[in-house]
XYZ file of C-alpha atoms in Angstrom:
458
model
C -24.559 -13.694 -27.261
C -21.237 -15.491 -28.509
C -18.518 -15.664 -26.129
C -15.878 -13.379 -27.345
C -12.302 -14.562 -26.971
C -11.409 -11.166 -26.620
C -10.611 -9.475 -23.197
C -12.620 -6.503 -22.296
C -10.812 -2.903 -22.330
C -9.286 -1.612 -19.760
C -6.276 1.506 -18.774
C -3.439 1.903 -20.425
C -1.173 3.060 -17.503
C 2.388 2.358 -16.422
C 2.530 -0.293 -14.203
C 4.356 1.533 -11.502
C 1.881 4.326 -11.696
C -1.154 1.878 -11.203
C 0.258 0.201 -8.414
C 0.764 3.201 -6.210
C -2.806 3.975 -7.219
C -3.771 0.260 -5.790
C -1.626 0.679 -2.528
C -2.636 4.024 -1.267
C -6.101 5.399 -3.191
C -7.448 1.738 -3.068
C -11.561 3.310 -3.603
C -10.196 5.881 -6.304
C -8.466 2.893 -7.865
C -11.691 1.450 -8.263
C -13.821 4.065 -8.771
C -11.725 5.738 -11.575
C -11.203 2.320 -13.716
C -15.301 1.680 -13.432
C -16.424 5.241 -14.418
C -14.098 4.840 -17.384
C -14.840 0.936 -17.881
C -18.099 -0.304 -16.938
C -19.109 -3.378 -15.247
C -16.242 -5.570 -16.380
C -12.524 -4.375 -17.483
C -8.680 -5.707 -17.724
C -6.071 -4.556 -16.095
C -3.051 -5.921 -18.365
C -0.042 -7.178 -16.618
C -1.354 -6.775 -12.931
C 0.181 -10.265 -12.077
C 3.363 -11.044 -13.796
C 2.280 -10.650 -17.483
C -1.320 -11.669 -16.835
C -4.270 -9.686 -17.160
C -7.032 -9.525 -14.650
C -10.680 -9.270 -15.063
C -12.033 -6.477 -12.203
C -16.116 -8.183 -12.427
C -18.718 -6.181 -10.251
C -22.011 -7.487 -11.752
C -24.416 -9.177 -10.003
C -24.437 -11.832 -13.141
C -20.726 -11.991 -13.775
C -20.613 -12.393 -9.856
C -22.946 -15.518 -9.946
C -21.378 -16.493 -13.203
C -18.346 -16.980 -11.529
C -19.398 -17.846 -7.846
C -21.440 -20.782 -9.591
C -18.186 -21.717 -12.056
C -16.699 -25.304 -11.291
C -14.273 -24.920 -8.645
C -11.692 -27.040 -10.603
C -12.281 -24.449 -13.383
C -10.290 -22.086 -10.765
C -7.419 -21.639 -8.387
C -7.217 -19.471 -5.590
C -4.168 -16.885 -5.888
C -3.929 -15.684 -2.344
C 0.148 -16.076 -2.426
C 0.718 -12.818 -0.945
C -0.978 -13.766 2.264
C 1.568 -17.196 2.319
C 4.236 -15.436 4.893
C 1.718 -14.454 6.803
C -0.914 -17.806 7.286
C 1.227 -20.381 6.305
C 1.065 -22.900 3.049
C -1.986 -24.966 4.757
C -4.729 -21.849 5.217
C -7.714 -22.413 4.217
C -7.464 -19.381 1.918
C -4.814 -20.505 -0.132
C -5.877 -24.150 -0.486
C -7.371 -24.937 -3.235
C -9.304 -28.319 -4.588
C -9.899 -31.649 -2.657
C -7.692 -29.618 0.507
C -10.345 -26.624 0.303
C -13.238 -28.443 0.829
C -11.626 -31.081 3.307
C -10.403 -27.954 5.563
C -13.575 -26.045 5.328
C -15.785 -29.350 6.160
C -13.542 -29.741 9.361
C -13.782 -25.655 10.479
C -17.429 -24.402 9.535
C -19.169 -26.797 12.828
C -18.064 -24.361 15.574
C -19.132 -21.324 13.308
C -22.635 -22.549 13.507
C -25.783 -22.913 15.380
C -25.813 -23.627 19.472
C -22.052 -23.773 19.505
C -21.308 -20.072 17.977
C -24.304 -18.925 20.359
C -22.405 -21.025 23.785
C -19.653 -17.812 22.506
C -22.196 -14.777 23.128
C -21.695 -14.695 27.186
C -17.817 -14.757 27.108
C -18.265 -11.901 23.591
C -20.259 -9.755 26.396
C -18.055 -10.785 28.693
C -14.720 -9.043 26.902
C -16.776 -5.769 25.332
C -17.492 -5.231 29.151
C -14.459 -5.462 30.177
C -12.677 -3.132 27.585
C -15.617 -0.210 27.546
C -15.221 -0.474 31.843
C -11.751 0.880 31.099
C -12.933 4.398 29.471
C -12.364 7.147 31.201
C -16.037 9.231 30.581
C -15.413 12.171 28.622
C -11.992 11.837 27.732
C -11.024 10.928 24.365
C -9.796 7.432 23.207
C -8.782 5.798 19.972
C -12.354 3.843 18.903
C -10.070 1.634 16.265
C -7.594 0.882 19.023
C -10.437 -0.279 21.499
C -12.364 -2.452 18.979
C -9.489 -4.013 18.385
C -8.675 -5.443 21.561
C -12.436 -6.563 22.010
C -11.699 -8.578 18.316
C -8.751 -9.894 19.678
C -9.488 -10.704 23.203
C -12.524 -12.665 21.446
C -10.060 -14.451 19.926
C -7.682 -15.553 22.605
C -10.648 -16.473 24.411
C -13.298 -17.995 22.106
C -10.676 -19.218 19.565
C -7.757 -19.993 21.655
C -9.219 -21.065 24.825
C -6.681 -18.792 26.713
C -8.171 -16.693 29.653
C -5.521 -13.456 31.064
C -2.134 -14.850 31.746
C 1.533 -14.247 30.652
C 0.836 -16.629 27.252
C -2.226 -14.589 26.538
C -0.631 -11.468 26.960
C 2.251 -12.065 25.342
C 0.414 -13.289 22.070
C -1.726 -10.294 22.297
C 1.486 -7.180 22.449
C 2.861 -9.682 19.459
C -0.078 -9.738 17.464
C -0.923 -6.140 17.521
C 2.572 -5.178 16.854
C 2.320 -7.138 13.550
C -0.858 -5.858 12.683
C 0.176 -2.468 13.496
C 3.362 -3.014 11.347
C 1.041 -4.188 7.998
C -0.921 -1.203 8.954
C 1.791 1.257 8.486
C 2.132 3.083 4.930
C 5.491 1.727 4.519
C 4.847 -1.605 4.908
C 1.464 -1.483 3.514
C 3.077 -1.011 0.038
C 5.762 -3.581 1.217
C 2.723 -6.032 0.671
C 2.853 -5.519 -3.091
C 6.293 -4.444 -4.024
C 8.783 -7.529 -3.418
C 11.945 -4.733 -3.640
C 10.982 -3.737 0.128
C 10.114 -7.255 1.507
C 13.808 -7.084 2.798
C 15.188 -8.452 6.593
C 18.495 -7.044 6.537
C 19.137 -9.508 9.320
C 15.919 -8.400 11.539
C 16.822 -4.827 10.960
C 14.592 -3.395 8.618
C 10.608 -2.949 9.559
C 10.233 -6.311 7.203
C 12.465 -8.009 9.033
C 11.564 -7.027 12.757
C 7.869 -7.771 11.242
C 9.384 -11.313 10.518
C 10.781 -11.933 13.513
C 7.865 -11.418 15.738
C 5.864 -13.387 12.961
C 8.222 -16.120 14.063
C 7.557 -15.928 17.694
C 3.879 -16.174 17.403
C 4.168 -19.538 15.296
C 6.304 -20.600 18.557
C 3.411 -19.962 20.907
C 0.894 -21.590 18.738
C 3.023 -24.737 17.998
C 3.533 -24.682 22.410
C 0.138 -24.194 22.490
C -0.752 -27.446 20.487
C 1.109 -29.426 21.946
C 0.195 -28.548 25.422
C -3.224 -29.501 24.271
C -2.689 -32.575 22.784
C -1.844 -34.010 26.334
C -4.477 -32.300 28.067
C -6.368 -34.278 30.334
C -9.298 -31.568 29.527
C -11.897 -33.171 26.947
C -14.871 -31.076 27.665
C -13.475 -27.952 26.297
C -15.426 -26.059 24.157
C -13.166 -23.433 22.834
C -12.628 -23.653 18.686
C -9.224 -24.804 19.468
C -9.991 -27.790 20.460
C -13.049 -28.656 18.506
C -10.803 -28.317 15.721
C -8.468 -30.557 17.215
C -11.154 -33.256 17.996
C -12.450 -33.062 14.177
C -11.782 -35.861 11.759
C -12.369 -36.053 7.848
C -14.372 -38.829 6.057
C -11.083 -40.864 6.266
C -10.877 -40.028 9.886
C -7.518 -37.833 9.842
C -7.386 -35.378 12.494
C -5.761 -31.664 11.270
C -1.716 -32.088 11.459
C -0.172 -29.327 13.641
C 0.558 -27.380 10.562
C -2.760 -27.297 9.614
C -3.790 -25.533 13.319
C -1.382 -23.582 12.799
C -1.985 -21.862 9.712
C -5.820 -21.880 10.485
C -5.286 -20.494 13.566
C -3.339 -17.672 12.147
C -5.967 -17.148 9.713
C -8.551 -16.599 12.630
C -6.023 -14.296 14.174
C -5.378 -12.136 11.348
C -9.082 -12.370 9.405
C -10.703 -11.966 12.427
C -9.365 -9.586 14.222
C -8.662 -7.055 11.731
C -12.236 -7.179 9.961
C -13.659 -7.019 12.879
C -12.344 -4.127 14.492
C -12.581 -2.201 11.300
C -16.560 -2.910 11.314
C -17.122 -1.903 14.559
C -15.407 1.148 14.095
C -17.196 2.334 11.077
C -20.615 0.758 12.540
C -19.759 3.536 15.699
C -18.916 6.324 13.708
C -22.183 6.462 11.560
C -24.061 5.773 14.780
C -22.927 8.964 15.787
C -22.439 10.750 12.426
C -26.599 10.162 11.878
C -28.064 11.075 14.959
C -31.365 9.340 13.722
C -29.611 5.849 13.705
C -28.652 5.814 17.157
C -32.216 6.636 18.101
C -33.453 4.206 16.220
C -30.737 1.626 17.637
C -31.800 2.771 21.515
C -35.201 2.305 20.753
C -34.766 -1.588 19.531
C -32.640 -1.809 22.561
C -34.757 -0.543 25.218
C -37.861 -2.415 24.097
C -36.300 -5.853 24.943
C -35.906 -4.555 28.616
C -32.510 -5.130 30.689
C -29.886 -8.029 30.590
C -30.290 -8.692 26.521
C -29.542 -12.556 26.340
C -27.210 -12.513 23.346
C -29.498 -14.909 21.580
C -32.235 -11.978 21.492
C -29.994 -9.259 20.222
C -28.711 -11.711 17.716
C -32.151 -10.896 16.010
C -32.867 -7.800 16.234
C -33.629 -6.466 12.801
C -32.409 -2.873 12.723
C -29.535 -3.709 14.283
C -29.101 -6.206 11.642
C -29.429 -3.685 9.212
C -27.218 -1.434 10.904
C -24.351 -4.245 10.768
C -25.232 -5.004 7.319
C -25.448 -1.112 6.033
C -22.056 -0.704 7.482
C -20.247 -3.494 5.478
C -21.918 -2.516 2.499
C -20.857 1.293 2.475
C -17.913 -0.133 3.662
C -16.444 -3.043 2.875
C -13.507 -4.264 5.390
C -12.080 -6.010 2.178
C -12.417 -4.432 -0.646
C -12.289 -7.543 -3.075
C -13.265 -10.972 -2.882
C -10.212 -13.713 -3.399
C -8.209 -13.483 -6.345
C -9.184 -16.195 -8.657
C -6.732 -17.949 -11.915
C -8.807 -19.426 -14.920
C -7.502 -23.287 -15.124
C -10.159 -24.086 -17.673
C -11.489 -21.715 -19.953
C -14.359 -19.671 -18.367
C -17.274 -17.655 -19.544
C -17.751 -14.276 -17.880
C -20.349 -11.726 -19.196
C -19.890 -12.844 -22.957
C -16.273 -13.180 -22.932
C -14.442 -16.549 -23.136
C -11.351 -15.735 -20.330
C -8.595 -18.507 -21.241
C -6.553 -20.547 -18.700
C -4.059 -17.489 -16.994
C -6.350 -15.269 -16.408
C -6.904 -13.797 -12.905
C -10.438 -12.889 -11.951
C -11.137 -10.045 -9.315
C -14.728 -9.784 -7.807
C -15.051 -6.101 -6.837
C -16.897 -6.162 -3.375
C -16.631 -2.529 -3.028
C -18.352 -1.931 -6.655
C -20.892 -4.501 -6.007
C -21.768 -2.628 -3.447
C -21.634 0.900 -4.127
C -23.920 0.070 -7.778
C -26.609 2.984 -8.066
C -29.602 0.346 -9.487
C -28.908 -2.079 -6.754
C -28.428 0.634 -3.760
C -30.093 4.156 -4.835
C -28.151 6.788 -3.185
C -24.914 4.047 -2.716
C -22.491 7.165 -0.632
C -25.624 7.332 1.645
C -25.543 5.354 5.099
C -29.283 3.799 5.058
C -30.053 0.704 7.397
C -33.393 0.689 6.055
C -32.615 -0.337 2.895
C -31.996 -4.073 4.240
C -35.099 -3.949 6.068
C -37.213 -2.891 2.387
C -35.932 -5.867 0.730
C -33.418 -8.549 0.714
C -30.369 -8.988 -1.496
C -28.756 -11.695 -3.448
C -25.262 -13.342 -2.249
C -24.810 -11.765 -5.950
C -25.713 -8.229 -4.841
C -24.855 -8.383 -0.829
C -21.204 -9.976 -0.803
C -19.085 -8.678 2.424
C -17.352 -11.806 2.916
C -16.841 -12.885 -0.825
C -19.257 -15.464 -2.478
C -19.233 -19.276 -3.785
C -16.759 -21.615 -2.066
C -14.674 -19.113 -0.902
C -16.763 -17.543 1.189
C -15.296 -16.493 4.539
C -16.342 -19.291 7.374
C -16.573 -17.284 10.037
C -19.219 -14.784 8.646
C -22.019 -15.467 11.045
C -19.629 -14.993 14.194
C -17.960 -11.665 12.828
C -21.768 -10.650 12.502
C -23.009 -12.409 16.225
C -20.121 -10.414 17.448
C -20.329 -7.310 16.123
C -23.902 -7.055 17.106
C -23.140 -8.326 20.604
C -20.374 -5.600 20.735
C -22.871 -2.671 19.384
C -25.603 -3.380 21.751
C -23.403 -4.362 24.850
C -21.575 -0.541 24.058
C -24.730 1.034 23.686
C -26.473 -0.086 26.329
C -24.221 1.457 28.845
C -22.163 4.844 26.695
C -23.352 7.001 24.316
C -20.188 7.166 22.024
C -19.588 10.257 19.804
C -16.882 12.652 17.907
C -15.954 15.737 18.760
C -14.761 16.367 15.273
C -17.732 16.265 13.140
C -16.276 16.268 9.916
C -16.289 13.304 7.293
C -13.955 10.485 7.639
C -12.848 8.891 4.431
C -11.337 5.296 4.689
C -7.645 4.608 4.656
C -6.012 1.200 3.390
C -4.366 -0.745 5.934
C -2.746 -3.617 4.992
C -4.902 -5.787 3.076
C -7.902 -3.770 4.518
C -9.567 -0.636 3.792
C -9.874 0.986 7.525
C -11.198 4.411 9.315
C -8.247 6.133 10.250
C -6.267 4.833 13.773
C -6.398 8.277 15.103
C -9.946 8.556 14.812
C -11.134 9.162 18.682
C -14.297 9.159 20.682
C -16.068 10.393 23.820
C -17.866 7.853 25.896
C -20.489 9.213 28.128
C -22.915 7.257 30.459
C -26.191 6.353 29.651
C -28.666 7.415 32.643
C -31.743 5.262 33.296
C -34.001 8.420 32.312
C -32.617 8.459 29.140
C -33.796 4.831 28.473
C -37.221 5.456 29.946
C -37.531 8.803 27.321
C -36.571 6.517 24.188
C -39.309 4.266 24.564
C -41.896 6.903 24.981
């Protein structure tokens, strides 16, 4: 096929319109464009006066996951008040791969494993504090597992003022992004005001500010530590050097750090709370989930439940239905770039769709249907599969948001059965730069008796 120069079709809808379409029906959005559309269409002054390309193919995907990175250049500026100019997701180049060489070795192998105990450790901790049979917000308690994880795994900060005080900050930001107001203050500039630390953007600001004070305390404080052994990411970042041997400036930490404490946290505690919801929605699963369980006898060593294969599939099935971020990172064409027969010229932004990848009827028969088995029939591409975006800008902490979610699912399971009393369909809300079950969503925990156990393995 010659590469047209052309770019495909796409609406023809008033920008205003489209936007408030984007910023609160985020899956109609979608849905509605590629129904219309197809596999690959424009939407014409998205950015500025530049058209994007929305691509949900599993070709165009490895077209561009495969692309030159220099061809490229990450267009993550939204996120910049929030990370900082040195995050790893809004590098681009020589800096990308320099800052991702120096993170992904405590995301891997017996060093992400040395993290299962203290993961256990928190999920314990937070599920100890449910009173059985009374309702409580499941998004509200998955989120304090994510962050506690965090502070502890990340931060190297056990319970103390510091800790504490970074956690009622964090959540309050996260909370704030969350809201509907300043959800849409995310893509219209007009209400990213401060009014002098009045408005919600500007008391969002402020406390912004006063968590880049504790981190930059933090740093220091650890720079003079006497402490070497520590194991926490922290300070394995901290001990890392580049090929040149340059250490990560405290601006770098920084704005990694807040990356971990925004990427990972939020993600995170949207997964698990979709992952316990169609536990309980499909009856079936759960079984299933107990029986895995119960066959590996007491005190699961988190190494064991790391690979356990339908609960694999039960993490997996849950990011694919639904996907914590909807799309992979926005991408601008530097060099002229082939996509699905069309030649894209420099300008042009390129959107992978996660959420259409995912939900394609040839790749995943019945695609609204929660089915764990499905990644236990047959195995899917990075192409086809793609929770955590693709190519070089894949997240680096996918294999701990999955070590932790299954840690979190089988440590909660174990001990609660965990249901709704409303049985009615929940439909996915956006939150921030997420697509989330709704905060109010609540659950009933209720023990799990030893004769139960005994009756699942039978």
């Amino acid at each position: 096929m010659k590469p047209s120069n052309s770019l495909p079709d796409g609406p023809d809808m008033p920008k205003l319109l489209r936007r408030f379409k984007f910023v609160f029906q985020p899956i109609k959005y979608v849905e509605d464009f590629a129904k219309v559309y197809g596999d690959i269409f424009a939407i014409r002054g998205f950015y500025n006066d530049t058209a994007v390309i929305y691509i949900s193919h599993p070709e165009a995907l490895e077209q561009l996951f495969t692309t030159n990175p220099k061809n490229l250049r990450s267009a993550s500026r939204i996120l910049r008040f929030l990370l900082g100019d040195r995050s790893i997701i809004l590098l681009d180049g020589e800096e990308h791969r320099r800052q991702r060489q120096l993170l992904a070795p405590p995301f891997h192998g017996e060093r992400m494993r040395a993290y299962g105990e203290t993961i256990r450790d928190v999920v314990e901790q937070v599920s100890n504090q449910w009173e059985m049979g009374k309702p409580f917000k499941i998004r509200g308690s998955m989120q304090e597992i994510a962050l506690q994880v965090i502070l502890r795994v990340v931060f190297g900060l056990d319970e103390g003022k510091r800790s504490q005080k970074l956690a009622e900050l964090l959540n309050s930001v996260l909370e704030s992004i969350g809201s509907p107001l300043l959800s849409a203050g995310l893509f219209f500039s007009f209400l990213q005001k401060e009014f002098g630390g009045l408005s919600p953007w500007g008391q969002m600001k402020r406390k912004l500010r006063q968590i880049d004070e504790l981190i930059y305390e933090l740093i220091q404080e650890r720079r003079v530590e006497s402490n070497q052994n520590r194991q926490d990411i922290l300070s394995l970042m901290m001990s890392a050097c580049d090929e040149d041997g340059q250490p990560m400036s405290d601006q770098d930490l920084h704005d990694e750090l807040m990356t971990l404490l925004i990427a990972g946290h939020e993600t995170t505690a949207s997964a698990l709370s979709w992952a316990f919801y169609w536990i309980d929605y499909l009856p079936d699963v759960r079984e299933k989930l107990l029986k895995e369980l119960a066959e590996q006898g007491d005190n699961l060593d988190p190494s064991i439940i790391s690979n356990l294969p339908y609960l694999t599939a039960v993490c997996q099935e849950t990011l694919r239905i639904h996907p914590i971020v909807m799309s992979g990172v926005l991408r601008f064409v530097t060099s002229p770039v082939e996509i699905m027969g069309y030649q894209l010229p420099v300008g042009t932004g390129i959107i992978p769709s996660i959420y259409l990848a995912h939900h394609r009827e040839e790749v995943y028969p019945e695609p609204k249907k929660f089915k764990p088995e499905r990644f236990l029939e047959r195995q899917f591409s990075p192409y086809e599969f793609l929770p955590f975006g693709g190519g070089n800008r894949r997240c680096i902490g996918m294999a701990f948001a999955l070590y932790e979610m299954k840690i979190a699912i089988a440590t909660i399971l174990s001990h609660y059965i965990v249901s709704r009393r409303d049985s009615r369909p929940v439909t996915p809300v956006r939150r921030g730069f997420t697509s989330a079950a709704p905060a109010g969503m609540k659950m009933v925990a209720t023990p799990v008796s030893k004769s139960a156990k005994i009756l699942v393995t039978k």
